[in-house]
Coordinates of N, CA and C in Angstrom, one line a residue:
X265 N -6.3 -7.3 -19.8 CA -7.2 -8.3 -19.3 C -6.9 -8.7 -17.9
X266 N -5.8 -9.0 -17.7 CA -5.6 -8.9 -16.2 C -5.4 -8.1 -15.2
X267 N -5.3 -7.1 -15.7 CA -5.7 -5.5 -15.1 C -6.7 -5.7 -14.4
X268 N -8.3 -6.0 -15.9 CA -9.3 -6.2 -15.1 C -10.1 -7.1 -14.1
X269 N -9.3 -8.3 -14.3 CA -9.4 -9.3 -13.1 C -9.4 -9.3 -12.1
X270 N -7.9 -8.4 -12.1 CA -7.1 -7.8 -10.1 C -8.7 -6.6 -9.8
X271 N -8.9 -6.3 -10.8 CA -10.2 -4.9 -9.9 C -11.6 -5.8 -9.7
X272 N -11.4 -7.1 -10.7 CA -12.4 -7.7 -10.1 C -12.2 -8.6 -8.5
X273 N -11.3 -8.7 -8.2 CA -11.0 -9.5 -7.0 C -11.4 -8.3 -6.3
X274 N -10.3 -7.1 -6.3 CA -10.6 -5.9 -5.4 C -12.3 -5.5 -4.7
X275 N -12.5 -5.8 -5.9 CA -13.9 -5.3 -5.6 C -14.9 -6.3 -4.6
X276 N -14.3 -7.6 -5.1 CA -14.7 -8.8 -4.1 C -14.0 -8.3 -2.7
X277 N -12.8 -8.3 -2.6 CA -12.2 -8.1 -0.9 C -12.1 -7.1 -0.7
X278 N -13.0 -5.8 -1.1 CA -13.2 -4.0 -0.6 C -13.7 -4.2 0.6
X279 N -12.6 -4.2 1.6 CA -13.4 -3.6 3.0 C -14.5 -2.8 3.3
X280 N -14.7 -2.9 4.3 CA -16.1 -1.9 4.5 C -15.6 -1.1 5.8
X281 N -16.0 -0.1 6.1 CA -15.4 0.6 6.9 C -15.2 0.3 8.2
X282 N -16.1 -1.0 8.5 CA -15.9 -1.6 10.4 C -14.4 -2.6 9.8
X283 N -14.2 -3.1 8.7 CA -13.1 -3.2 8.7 C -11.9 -3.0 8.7
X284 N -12.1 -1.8 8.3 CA -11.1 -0.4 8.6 C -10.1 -0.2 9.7
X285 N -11.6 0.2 10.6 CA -11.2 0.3 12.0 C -10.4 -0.6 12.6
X286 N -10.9 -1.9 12.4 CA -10.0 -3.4 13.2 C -8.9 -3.4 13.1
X287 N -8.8 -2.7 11.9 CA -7.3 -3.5 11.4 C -6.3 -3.2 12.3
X288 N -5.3 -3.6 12.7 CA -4.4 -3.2 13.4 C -3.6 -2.2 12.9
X289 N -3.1 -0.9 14.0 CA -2.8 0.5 13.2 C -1.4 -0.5 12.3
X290 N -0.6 -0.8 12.9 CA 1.0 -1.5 12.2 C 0.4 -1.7 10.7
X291 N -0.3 -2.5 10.7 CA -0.8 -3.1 9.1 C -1.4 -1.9 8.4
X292 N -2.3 -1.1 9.2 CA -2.7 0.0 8.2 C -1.3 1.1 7.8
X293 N -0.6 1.1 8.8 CA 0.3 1.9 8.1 C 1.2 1.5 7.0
X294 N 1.4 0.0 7.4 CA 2.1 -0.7 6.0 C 1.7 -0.2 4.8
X295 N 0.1 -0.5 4.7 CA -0.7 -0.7 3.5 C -0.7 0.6 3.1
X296 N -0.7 2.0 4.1 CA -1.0 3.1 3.3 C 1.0 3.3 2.9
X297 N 1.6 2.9 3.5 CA 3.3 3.3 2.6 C 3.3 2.7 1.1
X298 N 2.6 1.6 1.4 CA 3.0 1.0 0.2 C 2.4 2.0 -1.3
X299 N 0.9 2.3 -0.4 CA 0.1 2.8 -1.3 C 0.7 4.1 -1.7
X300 N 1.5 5.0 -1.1 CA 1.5 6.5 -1.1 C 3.3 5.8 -2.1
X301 N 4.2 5.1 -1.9 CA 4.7 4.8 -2.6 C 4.7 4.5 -4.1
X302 N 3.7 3.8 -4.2 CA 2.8 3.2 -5.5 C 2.8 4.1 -6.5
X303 N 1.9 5.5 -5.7 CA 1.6 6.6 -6.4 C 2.6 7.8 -6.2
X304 N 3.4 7.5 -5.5 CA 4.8 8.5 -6.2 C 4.5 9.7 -5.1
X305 N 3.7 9.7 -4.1 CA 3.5 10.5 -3.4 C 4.1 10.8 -2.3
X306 N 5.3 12.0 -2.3 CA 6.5 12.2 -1.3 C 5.7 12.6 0.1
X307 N 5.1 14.0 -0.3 CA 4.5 13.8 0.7 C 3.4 13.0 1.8
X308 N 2.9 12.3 1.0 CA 1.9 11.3 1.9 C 3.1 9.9 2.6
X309 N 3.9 9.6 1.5 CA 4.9 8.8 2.1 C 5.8 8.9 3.6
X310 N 6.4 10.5 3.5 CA 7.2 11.1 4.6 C 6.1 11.2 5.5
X311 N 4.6 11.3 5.7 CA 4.3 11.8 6.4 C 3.6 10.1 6.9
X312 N 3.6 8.7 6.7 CA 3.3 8.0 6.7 C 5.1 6.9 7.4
X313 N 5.4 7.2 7.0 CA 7.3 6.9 7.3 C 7.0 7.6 8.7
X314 N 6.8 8.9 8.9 CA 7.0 9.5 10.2 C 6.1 8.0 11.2
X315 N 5.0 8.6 11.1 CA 3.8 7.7 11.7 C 4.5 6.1 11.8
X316 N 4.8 5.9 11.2 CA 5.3 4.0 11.0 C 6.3 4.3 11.8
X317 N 7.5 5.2 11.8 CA 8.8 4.7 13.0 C 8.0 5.4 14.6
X318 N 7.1 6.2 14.6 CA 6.5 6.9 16.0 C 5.9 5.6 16.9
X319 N 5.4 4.8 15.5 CA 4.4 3.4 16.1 C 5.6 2.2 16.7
X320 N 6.9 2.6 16.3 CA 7.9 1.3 16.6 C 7.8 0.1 15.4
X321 N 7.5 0.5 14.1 CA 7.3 -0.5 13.0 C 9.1 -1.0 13.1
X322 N 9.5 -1.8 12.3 CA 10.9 -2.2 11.9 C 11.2 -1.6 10.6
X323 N 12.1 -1.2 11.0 CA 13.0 -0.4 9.6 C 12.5 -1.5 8.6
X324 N 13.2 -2.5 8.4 CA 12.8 -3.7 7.3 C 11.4 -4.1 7.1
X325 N 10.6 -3.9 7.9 CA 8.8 -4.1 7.3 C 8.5 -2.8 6.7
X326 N 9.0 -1.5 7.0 CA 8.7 -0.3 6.1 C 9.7 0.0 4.8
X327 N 10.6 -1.0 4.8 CA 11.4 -0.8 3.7 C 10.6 -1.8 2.6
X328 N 10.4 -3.4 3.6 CA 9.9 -4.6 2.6 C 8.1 -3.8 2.0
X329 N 7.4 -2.8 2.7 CA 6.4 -2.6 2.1 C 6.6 -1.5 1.1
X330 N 7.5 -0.5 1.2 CA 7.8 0.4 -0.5 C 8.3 -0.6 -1.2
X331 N 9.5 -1.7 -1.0 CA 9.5 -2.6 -2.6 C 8.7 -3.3 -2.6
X332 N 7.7 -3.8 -1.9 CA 6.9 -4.6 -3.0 C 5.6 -3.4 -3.7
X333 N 5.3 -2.5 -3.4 CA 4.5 -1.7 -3.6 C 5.3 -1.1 -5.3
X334 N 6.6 -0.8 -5.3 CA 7.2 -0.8 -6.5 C 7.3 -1.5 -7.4
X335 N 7.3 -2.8 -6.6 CA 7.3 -3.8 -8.1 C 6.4 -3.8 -8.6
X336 N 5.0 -4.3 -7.9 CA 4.0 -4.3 -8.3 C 4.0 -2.9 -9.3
X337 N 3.9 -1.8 -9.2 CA 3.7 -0.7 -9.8 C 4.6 -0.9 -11.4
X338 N 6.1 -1.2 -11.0 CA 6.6 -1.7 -12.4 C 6.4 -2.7 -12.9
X339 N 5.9 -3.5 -12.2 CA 5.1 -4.5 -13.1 C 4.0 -4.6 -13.6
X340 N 3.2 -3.9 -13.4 CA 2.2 -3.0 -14.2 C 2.2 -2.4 -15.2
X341 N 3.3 -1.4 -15.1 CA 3.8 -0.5 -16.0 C 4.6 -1.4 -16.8
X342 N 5.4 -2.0 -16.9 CA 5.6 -3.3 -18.0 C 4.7 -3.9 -18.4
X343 N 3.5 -4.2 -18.7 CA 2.9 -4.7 -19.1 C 2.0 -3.9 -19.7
X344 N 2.2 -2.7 -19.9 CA 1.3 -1.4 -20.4 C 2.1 -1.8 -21.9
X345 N 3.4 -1.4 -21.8 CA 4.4 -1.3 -22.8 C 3.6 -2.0 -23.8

């Protein structure tokens, strides 16, 4: 039930693609670590890790966006159980 809630917000705050573009690259690359973390995906991660330290991100903002992208994910998955 709360699963479906979060996809109903989602779907309220789905960007639109002039969104996209704005965003500042730093934040997009956060958002896509976190995501390619999420989904367990080595290579989209390494290749997103690369890109985040080329841009000058901080070690600790690309560390702080895989753990929360994990919790969230195990906290999810706890709640499947």
């Amino acid at each position: 039930r709360n699963l479906l809630a979060a996809f109903d917000v989602f779907r309220i705050i789905q960007p639109n693609q002039e969104d996209i573009r704005t965003m500042e690259e730093k934040t997009r690359l956060l958002v896509c670590l976190g995501a390619a973390a999420a989904a367990n995906c080595i290579p989209c991660f390494d290749y997103y890790y690369r890109k985040a330290q080329a841009s000058g991100l901080d070690p600790e903002d690309i560390q702080a966006a895989a753990e929360c992208a994990y919790k969230i994910k195990n906290n999810i998955n706890n709640q499947r159980k």
